[in-house]
Coordinates of C-alpha atoms and ligand atoms in Angstrom, one line a residue:
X1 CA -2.7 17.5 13.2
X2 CA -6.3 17.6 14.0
X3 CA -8.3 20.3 11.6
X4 CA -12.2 21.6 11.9
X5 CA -14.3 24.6 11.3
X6 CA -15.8 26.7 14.0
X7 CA -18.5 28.8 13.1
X8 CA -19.9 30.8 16.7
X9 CA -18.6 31.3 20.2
X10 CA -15.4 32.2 19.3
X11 CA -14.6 33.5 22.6
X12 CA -16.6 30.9 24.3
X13 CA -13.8 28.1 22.7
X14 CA -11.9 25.7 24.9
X15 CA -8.6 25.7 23.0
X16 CA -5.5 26.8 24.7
X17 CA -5.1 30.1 22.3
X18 CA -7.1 32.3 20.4
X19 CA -5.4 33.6 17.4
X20 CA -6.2 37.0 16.5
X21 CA -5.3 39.6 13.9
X22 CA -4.2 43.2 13.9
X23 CA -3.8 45.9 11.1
X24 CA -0.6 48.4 10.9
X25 CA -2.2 51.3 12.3
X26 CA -3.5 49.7 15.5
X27 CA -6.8 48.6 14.4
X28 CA -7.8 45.6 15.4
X29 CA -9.7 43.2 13.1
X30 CA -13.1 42.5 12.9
X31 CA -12.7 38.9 15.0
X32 CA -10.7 40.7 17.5
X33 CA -12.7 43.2 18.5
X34 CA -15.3 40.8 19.4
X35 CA -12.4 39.0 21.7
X36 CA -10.9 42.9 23.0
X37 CA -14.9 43.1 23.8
X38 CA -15.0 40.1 25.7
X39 CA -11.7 40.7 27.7
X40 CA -12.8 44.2 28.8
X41 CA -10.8 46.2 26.5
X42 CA -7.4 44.5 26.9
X43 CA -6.0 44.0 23.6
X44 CA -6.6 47.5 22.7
X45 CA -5.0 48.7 26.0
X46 CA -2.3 46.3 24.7
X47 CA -2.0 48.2 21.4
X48 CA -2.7 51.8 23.2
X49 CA 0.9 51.1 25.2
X50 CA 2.5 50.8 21.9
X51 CA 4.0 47.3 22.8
X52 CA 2.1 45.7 19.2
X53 CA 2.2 47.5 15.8
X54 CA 0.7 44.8 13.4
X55 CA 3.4 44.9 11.1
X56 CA 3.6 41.3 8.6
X57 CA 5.5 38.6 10.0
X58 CA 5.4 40.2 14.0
X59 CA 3.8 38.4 17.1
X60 CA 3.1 38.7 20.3
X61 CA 1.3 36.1 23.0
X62 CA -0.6 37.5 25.5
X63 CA -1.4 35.6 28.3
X64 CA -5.0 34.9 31.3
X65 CA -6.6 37.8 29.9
X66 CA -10.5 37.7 31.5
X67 CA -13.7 36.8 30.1
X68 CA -12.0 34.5 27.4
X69 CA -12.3 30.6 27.8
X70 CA -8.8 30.2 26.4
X71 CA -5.4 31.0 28.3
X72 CA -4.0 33.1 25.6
X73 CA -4.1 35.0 22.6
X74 CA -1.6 35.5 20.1
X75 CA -1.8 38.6 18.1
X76 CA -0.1 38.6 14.3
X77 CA 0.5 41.4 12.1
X78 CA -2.1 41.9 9.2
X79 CA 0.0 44.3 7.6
X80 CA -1.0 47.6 5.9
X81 CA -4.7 47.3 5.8
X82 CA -5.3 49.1 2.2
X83 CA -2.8 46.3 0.9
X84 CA -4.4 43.2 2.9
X85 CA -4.9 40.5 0.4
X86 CA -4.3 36.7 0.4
X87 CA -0.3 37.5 0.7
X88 CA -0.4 39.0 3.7
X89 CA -3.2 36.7 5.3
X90 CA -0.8 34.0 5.1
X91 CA 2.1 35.8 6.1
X92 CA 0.3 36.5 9.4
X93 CA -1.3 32.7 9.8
X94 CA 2.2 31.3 8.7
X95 CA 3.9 33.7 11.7
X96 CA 1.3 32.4 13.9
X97 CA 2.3 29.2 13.5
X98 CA 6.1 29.6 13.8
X99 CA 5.3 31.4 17.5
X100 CA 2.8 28.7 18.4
X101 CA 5.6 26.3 17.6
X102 CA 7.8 27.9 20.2
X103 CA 5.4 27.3 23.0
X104 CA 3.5 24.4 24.2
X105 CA -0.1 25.6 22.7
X106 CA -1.6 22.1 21.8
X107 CA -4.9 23.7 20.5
X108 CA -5.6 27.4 18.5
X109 CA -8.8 28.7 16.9
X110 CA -7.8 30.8 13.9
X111 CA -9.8 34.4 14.1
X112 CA -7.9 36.6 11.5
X113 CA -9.6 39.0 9.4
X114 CA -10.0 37.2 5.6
X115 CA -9.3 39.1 2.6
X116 CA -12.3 39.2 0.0
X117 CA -13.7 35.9 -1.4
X118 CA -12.4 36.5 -4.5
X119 CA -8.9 36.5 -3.4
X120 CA -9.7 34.0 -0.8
X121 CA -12.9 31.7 -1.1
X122 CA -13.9 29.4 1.9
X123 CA -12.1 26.2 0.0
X124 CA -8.7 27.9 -0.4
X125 CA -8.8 29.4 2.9
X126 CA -9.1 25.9 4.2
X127 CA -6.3 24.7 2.0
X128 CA -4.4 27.5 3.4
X129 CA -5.2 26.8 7.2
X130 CA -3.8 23.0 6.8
X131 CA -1.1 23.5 4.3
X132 CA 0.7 26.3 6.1
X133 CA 0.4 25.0 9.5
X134 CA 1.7 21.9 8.4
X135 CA 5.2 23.0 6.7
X136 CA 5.5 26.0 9.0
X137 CA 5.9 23.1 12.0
X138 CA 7.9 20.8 9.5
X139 CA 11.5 20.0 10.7
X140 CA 14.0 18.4 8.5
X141 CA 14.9 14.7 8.9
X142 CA 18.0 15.2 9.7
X143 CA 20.8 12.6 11.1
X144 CA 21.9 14.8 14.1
X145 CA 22.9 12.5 16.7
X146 CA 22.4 14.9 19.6
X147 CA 18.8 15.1 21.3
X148 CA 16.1 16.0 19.3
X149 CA 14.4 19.3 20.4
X150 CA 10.8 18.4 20.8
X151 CA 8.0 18.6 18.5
X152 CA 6.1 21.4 18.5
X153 CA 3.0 20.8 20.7
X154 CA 0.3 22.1 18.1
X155 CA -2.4 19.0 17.4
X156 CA -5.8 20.8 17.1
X157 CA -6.6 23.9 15.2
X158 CA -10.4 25.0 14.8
X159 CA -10.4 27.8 11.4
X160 CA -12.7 30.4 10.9
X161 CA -14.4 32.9 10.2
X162 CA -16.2 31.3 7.3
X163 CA -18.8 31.7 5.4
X164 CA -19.6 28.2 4.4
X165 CA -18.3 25.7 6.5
X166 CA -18.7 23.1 4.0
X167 CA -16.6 24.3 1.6
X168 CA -13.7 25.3 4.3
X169 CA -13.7 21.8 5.6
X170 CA -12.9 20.1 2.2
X171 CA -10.0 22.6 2.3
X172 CA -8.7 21.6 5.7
X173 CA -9.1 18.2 4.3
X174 CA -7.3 18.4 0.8
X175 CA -4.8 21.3 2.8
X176 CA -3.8 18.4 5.2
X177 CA -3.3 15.8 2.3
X178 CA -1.6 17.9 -0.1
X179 CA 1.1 18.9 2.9
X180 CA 1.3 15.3 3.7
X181 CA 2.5 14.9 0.0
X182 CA 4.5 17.4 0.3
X183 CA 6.1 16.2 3.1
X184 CA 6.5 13.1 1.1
X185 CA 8.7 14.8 -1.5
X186 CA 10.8 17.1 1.2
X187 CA 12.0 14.1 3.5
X188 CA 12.8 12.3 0.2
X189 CA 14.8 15.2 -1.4
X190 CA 16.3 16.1 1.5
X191 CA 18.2 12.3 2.1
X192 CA 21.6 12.4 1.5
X193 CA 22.5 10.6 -2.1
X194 CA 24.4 7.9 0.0
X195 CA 20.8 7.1 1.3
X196 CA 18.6 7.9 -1.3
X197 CA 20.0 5.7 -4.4
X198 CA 18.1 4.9 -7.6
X199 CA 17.0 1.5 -5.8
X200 CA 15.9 3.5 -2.5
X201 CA 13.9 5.4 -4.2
X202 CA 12.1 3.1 -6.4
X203 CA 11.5 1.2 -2.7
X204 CA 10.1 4.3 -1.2
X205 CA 7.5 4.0 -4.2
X206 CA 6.6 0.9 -3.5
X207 CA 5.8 1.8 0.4
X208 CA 4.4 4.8 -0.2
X209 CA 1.8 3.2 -3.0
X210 CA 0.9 0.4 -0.6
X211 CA -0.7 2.6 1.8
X212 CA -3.4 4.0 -0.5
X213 CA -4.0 0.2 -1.8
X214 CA -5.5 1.8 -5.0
X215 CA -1.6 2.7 -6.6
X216 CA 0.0 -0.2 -8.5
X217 CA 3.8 0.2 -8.6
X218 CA 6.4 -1.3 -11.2
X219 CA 10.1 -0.8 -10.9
X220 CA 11.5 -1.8 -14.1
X221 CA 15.4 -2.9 -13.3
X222 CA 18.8 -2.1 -15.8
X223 CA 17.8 -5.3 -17.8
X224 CA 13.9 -4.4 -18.3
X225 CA 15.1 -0.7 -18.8
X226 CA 18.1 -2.0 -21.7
X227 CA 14.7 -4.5 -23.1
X228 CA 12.6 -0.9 -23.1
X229 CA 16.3 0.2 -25.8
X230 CA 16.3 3.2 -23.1
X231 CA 19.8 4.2 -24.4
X232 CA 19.8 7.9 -23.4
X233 CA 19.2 6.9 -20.0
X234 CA 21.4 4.1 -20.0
X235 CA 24.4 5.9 -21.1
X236 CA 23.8 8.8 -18.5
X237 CA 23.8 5.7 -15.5
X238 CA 26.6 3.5 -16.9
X239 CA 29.4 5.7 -15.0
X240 CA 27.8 4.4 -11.5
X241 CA 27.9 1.7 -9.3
X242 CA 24.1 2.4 -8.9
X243 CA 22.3 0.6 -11.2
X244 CA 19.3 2.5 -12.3
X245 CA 15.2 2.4 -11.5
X246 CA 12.4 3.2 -13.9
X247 CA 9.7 3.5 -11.7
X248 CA 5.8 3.6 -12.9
X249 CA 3.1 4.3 -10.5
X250 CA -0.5 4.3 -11.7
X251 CA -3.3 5.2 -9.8
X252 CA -6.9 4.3 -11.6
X253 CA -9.4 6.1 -9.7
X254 CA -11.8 7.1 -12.5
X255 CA -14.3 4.9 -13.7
X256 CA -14.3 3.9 -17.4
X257 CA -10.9 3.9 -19.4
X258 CA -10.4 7.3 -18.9
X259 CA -7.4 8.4 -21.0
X260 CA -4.6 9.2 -17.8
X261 CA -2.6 12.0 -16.9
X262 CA 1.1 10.9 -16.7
X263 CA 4.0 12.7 -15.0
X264 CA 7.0 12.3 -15.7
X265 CA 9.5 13.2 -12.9
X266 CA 13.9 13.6 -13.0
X267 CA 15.3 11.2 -10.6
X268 CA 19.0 11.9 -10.8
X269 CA 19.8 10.9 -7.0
X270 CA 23.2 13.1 -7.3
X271 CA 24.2 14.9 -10.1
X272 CA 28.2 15.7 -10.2
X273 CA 27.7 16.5 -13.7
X274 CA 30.1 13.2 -15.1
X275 CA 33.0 13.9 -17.3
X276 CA 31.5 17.4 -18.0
X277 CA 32.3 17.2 -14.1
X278 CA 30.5 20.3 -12.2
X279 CA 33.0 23.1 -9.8
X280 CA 32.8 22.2 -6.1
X281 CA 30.9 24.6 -4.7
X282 CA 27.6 24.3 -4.0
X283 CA 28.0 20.6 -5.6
X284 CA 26.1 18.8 -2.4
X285 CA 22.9 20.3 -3.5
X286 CA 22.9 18.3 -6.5
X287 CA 21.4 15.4 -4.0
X288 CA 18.8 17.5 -4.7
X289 CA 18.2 16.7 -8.2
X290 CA 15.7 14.2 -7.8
X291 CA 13.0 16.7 -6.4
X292 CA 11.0 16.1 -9.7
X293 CA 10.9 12.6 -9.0
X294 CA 9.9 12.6 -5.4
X295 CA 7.1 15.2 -6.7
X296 CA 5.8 12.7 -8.9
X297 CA 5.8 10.1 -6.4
X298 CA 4.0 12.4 -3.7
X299 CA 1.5 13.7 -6.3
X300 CA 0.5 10.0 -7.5
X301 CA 0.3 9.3 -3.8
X302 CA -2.0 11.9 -3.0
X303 CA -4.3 11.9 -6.2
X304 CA -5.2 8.2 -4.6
X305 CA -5.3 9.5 -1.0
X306 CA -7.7 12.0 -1.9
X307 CA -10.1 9.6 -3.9
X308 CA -9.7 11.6 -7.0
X309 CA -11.7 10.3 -10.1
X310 CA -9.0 10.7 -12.0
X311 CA -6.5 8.1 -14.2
X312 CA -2.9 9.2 -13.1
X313 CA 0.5 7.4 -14.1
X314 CA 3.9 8.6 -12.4
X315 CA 6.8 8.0 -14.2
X316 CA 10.5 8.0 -12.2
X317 CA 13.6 8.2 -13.8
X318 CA 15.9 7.2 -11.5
X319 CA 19.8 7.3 -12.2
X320 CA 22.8 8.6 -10.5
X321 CA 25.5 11.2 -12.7
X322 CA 28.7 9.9 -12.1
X323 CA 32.2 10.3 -13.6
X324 CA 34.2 6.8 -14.0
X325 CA 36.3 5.1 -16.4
X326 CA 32.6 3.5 -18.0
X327 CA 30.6 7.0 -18.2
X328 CA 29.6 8.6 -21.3
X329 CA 32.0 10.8 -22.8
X330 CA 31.6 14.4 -24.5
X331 CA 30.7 13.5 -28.2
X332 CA 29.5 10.1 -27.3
X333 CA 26.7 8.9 -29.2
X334 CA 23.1 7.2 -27.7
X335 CA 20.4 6.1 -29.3
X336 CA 16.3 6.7 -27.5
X337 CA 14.1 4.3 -27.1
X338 CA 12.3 6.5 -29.7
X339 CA 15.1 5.9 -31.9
X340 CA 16.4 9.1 -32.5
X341 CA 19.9 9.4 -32.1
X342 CA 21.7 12.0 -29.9
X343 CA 25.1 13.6 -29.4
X344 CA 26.1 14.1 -26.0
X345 CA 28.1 17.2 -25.6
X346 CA 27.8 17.6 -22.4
X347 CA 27.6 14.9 -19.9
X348 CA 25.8 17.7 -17.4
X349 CA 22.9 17.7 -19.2
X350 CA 21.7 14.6 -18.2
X351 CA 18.5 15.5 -17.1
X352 CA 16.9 15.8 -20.9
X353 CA 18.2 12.3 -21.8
X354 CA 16.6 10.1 -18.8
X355 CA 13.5 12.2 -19.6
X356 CA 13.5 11.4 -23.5
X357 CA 13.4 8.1 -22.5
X358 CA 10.7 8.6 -19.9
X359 CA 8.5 10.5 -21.8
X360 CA 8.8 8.4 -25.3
X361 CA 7.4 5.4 -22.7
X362 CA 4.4 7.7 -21.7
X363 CA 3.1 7.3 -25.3
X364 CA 1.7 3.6 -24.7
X365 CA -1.0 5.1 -22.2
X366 CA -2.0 7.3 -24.9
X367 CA -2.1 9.8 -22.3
X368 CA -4.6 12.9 -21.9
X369 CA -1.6 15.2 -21.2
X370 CA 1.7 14.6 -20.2
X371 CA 3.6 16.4 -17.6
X372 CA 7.3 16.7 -16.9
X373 CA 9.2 17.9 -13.5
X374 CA 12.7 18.4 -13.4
X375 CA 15.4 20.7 -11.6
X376 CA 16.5 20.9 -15.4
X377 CA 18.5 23.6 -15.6
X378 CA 20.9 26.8 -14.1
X379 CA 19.6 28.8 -16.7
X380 CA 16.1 29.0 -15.9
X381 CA 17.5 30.1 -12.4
X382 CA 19.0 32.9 -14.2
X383 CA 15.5 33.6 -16.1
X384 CA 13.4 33.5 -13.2
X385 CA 15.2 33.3 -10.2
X386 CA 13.8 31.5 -7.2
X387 CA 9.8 32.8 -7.0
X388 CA 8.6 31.3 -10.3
X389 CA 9.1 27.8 -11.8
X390 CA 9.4 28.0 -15.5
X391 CA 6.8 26.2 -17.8
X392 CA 6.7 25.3 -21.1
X393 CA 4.7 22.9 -23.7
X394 CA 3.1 22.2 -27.1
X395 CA 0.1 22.7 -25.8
X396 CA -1.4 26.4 -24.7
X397 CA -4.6 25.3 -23.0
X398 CA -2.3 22.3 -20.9
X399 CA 0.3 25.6 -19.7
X400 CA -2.6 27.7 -19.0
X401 CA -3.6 24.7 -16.5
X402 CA -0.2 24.6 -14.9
X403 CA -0.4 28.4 -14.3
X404 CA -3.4 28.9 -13.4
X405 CA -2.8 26.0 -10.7
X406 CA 0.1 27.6 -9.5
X407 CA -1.5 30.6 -8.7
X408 CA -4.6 29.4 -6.9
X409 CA -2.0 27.3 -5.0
X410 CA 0.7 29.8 -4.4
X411 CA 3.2 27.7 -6.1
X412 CA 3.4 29.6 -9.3
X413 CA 5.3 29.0 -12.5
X414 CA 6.2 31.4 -15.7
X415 CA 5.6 30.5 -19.0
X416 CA 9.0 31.1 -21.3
X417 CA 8.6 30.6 -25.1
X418 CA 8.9 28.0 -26.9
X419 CA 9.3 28.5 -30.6
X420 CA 10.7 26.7 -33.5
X421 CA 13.7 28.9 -33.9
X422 CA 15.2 27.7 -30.9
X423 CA 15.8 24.1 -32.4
X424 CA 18.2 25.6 -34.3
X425 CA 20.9 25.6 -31.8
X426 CA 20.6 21.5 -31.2
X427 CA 21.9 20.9 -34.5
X428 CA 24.3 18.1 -34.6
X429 CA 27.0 17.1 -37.5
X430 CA 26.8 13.4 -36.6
X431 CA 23.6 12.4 -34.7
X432 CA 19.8 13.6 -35.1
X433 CA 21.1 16.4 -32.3
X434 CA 22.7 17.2 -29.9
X435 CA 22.0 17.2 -26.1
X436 CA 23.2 21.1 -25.7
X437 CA 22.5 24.3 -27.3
X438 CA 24.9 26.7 -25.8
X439 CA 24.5 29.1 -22.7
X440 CA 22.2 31.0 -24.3
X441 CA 18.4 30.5 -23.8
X442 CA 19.3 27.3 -21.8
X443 CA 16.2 26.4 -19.9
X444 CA 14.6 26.9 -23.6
X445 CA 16.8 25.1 -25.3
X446 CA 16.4 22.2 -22.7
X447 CA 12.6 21.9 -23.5
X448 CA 13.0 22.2 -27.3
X449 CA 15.4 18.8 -26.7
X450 CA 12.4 17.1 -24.9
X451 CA 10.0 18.4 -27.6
X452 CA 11.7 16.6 -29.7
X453 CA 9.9 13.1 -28.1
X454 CA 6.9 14.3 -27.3
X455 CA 5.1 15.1 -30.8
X456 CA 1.2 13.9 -31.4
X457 CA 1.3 14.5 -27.6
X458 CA -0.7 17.3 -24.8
X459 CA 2.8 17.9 -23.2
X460 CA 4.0 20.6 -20.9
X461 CA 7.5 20.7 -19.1
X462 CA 8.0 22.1 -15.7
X463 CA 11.5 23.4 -15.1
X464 CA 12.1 23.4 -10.8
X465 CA 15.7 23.9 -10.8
X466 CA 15.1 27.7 -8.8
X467 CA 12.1 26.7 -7.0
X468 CA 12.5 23.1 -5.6
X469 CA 15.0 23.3 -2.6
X470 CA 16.2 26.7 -0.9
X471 CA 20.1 27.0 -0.8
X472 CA 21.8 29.3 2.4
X473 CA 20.8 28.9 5.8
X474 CA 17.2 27.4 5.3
X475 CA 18.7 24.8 2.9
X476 CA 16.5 21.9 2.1
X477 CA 13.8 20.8 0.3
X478 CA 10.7 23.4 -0.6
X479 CA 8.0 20.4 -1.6
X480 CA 7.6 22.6 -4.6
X481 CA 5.8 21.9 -7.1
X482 CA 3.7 19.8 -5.3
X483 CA 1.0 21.9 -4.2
X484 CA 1.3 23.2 -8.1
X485 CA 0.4 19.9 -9.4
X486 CA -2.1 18.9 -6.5
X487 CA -4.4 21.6 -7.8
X488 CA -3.7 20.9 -11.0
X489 CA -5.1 16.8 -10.6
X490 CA -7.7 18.1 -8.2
X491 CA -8.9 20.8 -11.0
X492 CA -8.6 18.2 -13.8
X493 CA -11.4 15.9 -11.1
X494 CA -13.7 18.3 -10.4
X495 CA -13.9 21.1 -13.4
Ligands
BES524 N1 20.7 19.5 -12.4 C1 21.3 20.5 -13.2 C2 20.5 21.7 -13.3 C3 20.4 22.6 -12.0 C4 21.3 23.6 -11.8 C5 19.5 22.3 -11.0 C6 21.3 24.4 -10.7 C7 19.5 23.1 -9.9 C8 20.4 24.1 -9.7 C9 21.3 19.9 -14.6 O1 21.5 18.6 -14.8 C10 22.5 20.6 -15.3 O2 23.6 20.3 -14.9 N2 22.2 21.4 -16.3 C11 23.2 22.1 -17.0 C12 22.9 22.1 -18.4 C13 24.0 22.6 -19.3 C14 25.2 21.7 -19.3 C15 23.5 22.8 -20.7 C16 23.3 23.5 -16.4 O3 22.2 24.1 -16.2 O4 24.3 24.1 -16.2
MN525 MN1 23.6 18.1 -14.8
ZN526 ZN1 20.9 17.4 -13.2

């Protein structure tokens, strides 16, 4: 898709549809009126019949109305207009799209009414533009053998109003990367385990970093990873017929030896929990638990698409969970490639133990901070549901970063506490700890185990298990966090 600014002439355009917005109580906005002017009063006769009431999330095309150089124009709901903030802007833009994807409209100028600058500026409106046109037309790649309805028609969309056009058009620009890379992480994600193995994925990461020639790719194999004494990661692999991947992208766009930002994502490619074997139900979207990874991947990816002068290493633990007559069993000791030494109660919690690994081999980049992703655990689900990722860290200025990114990005997290006492419940009688600390305060109790690896370093941990993939009808992959951490590199370049 095709992005630019338009700045006069709105109804002097040749697109194929005007895209206009309209308030609850009938008013229309301050773009429209200069279209309703232009087609003699239409859209407001329109409105007069009662056929169009502006609420969020409604549309309605009209069609050859005179005096206007496009065919049509497609009215969405702004919502109550005492409420209208950046929320219900992109309702209405995202609504737009999901209609324009219905119909053969190839080309749209955007003309809805903007909320202030300060919940809105010209650069996040762009972002907003791109990003949500994009994964409002994605379609999941699925393996339905039937014909393919076609793709939606959409190729060209001029934004606007603005205010300056410069600083909209590096928003179209970095909106259109950072859905690309999002894009990246949902078709990855959303691969059946069968498909997407430890090995597939570490070959995706090699494709992917050849196209922005500027990412270098390893893939360390079981032998470099037993030579790296990666035990906890090891023992959570040895009950599959995978074999695993440690995968290390690194992306070196700044100039001198700038001191990198690594992330570190969870790449279990299908979690059935092992011997601490997980109920049935629901068990398929463990395929899912290697969103963490695939964000890594697609943020490394984009961080070099984008040009950013920044240093950025990607880390991918790559395994697959699996109970066998080999796998680790409750009580089952392993020892990290830090050295410390842990009990594994729980063979579910698997997540923490390829990431102790992974992050104790960030520590040779003596990194600037250090980042982790994971769809760690069902407890922070229970903590925060499915709005808010949950973040944590040993560093208050690195989680301010991460939430402050998530909410200029609209991909926000929720700090939970992490405090010594909590270390309490990890307390082992025969290794340095233990892998589990009970039900309660779980998604806690999961980052004081990583804590545990990451001291002397800026660390923060990113816990995606409720916001990465959407369960139900809509199941699939979100691309969450991704948008989250593309702010967060693109922040860390330019502020
Ligand atoms: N991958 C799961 C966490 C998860 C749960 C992600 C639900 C997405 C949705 C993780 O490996 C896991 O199984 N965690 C356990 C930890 C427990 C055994 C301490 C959990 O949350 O139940
Ligand atoms: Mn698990
Ligand atoms: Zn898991």
């Amino acid at each position: 898709m095709e992005f630019a600014v338009w700045t006069k002439g709105l109804t002097t355009l040749a697109v194929d549809c005007l895209v206009v917005g309209v308030f609850e109580d009938g008013e229309l906005g301050a773009e429209a009126r200069a279209v309703d002017a232009a087609c003699g009063g239409r859209l407001k006769a329109l409105l007069a019949r009662g056929d169009f009431a502006g609420r969020s999330g409604e549309t309605l095309l009209a069609t050859d109305l005179p005096g206007l150089k496009a065919a049509r124009v497609l009215l969405t709901g702004l919502g109550s207009r005492k409420q209208f903030a950046r929320k219900g802007w992109r309702k209405a833009w995202s609504a737009a799209c999901a209609a324009l994807a219905r119909t053969r409209i190839a080309s749209c100028a955007v003309a809805l009414d903007r909320p202030p600058a300060r919940e809105l500026d010209d650069y996040y409106f762009g972002r907003g533009i791109a990003e949500l046109a994009h994964s409002t037309l994605y379609r999941v790649n699925d393996l339905k053998t039937g014909k393919k309805p076609p793709a939606a028609a959409l190729a060209r969309v001029l934004a606007g109003p603005v205010r300056r056009a410069e600083a909209a058009a590096r928003g179209l620009k970095h909106g259109a990367a950072i859905a690309a890379a999002a894009r990246v992480q949902r078709d990855l994600a959303n691969l059946p385990a069968n498909v997407c193995t430890p090995t597939f994925l570490a070959e995706q990461a090699r494709a992917l970093g050849k196209r922005p020639a500027s990412v270098s790719v390893r893939v360390l194999d079981e032998r470099a990873i037993r030579r790296e004494k990666m035990g906890c990661l090891l023992a959570v692999s040895q009950g599959s017929a995978q074999p695993p991947r440690f995968i290390v992208l690194e992306y070196r766009g700044a100039r001198a030896a700038q001191a990198p930002v690594v992330l570190v994502g969870k790449g279990v490619t299908f979690d059935t929990g092992g011997i601490s074997l997980k109920d049935p139900p629901g068990m398929d979207e463990m395929k899912f638990d290697m969103s963490g990874a695939a964000a890594v991947i697609a943020a490394v990816t984009l961080a070099a698409e984008l040009r950013l002068p920044l240093h950025v290493v990607g880390l991918v633990a790559a395994v697959e969970n699996m109970p066998d007559g080999r796998a680790v069993k409750p009580g089952d000791i392993a020892t990290s490639a830090s050295g410390q030494t842990v009990e594994i109660l729980n063979t579910d919690a698997e997540g923490r133990l390829i990431l102790c690994d992974a992050l104790h081999y960030a520590r040779r980049f003596h990194p600037a901070a250090v980042v982790d992703i994971a769809t760690l655990t069902g407890a922070c689900v229970i903590a925060l549901g499915h709005h808010h990722a949950g973040v944590m860290g040993n560093d208050q200025a690195l989680v301010r970063q991460l939430l402050e990114a998530g909410v200029r990005a609209d991909d926000r997290c929720w700090q939970l506490p992490l405090t010594e006492e909590y270390a309490e419940q990890l307390k082992s009688n025969f290794a340095d700890f233990a892998n589990v600390g009970g039900r309660d305060g779980g998604a806690i109790t999961a980052a004081t185990f990583l804590g545990k690896f990451t001291q002397g370093l800026k660390w923060a941990h990113l816990d995606i298990a409720g916001t990465a993939y959407y369960s139900g009808a809509q199941k699939g992959s979100s691309g969450r966090p991704t948008p989250l951490l593309a702010d967060f590199l693109i922040q860390r370049a330019t502020g």
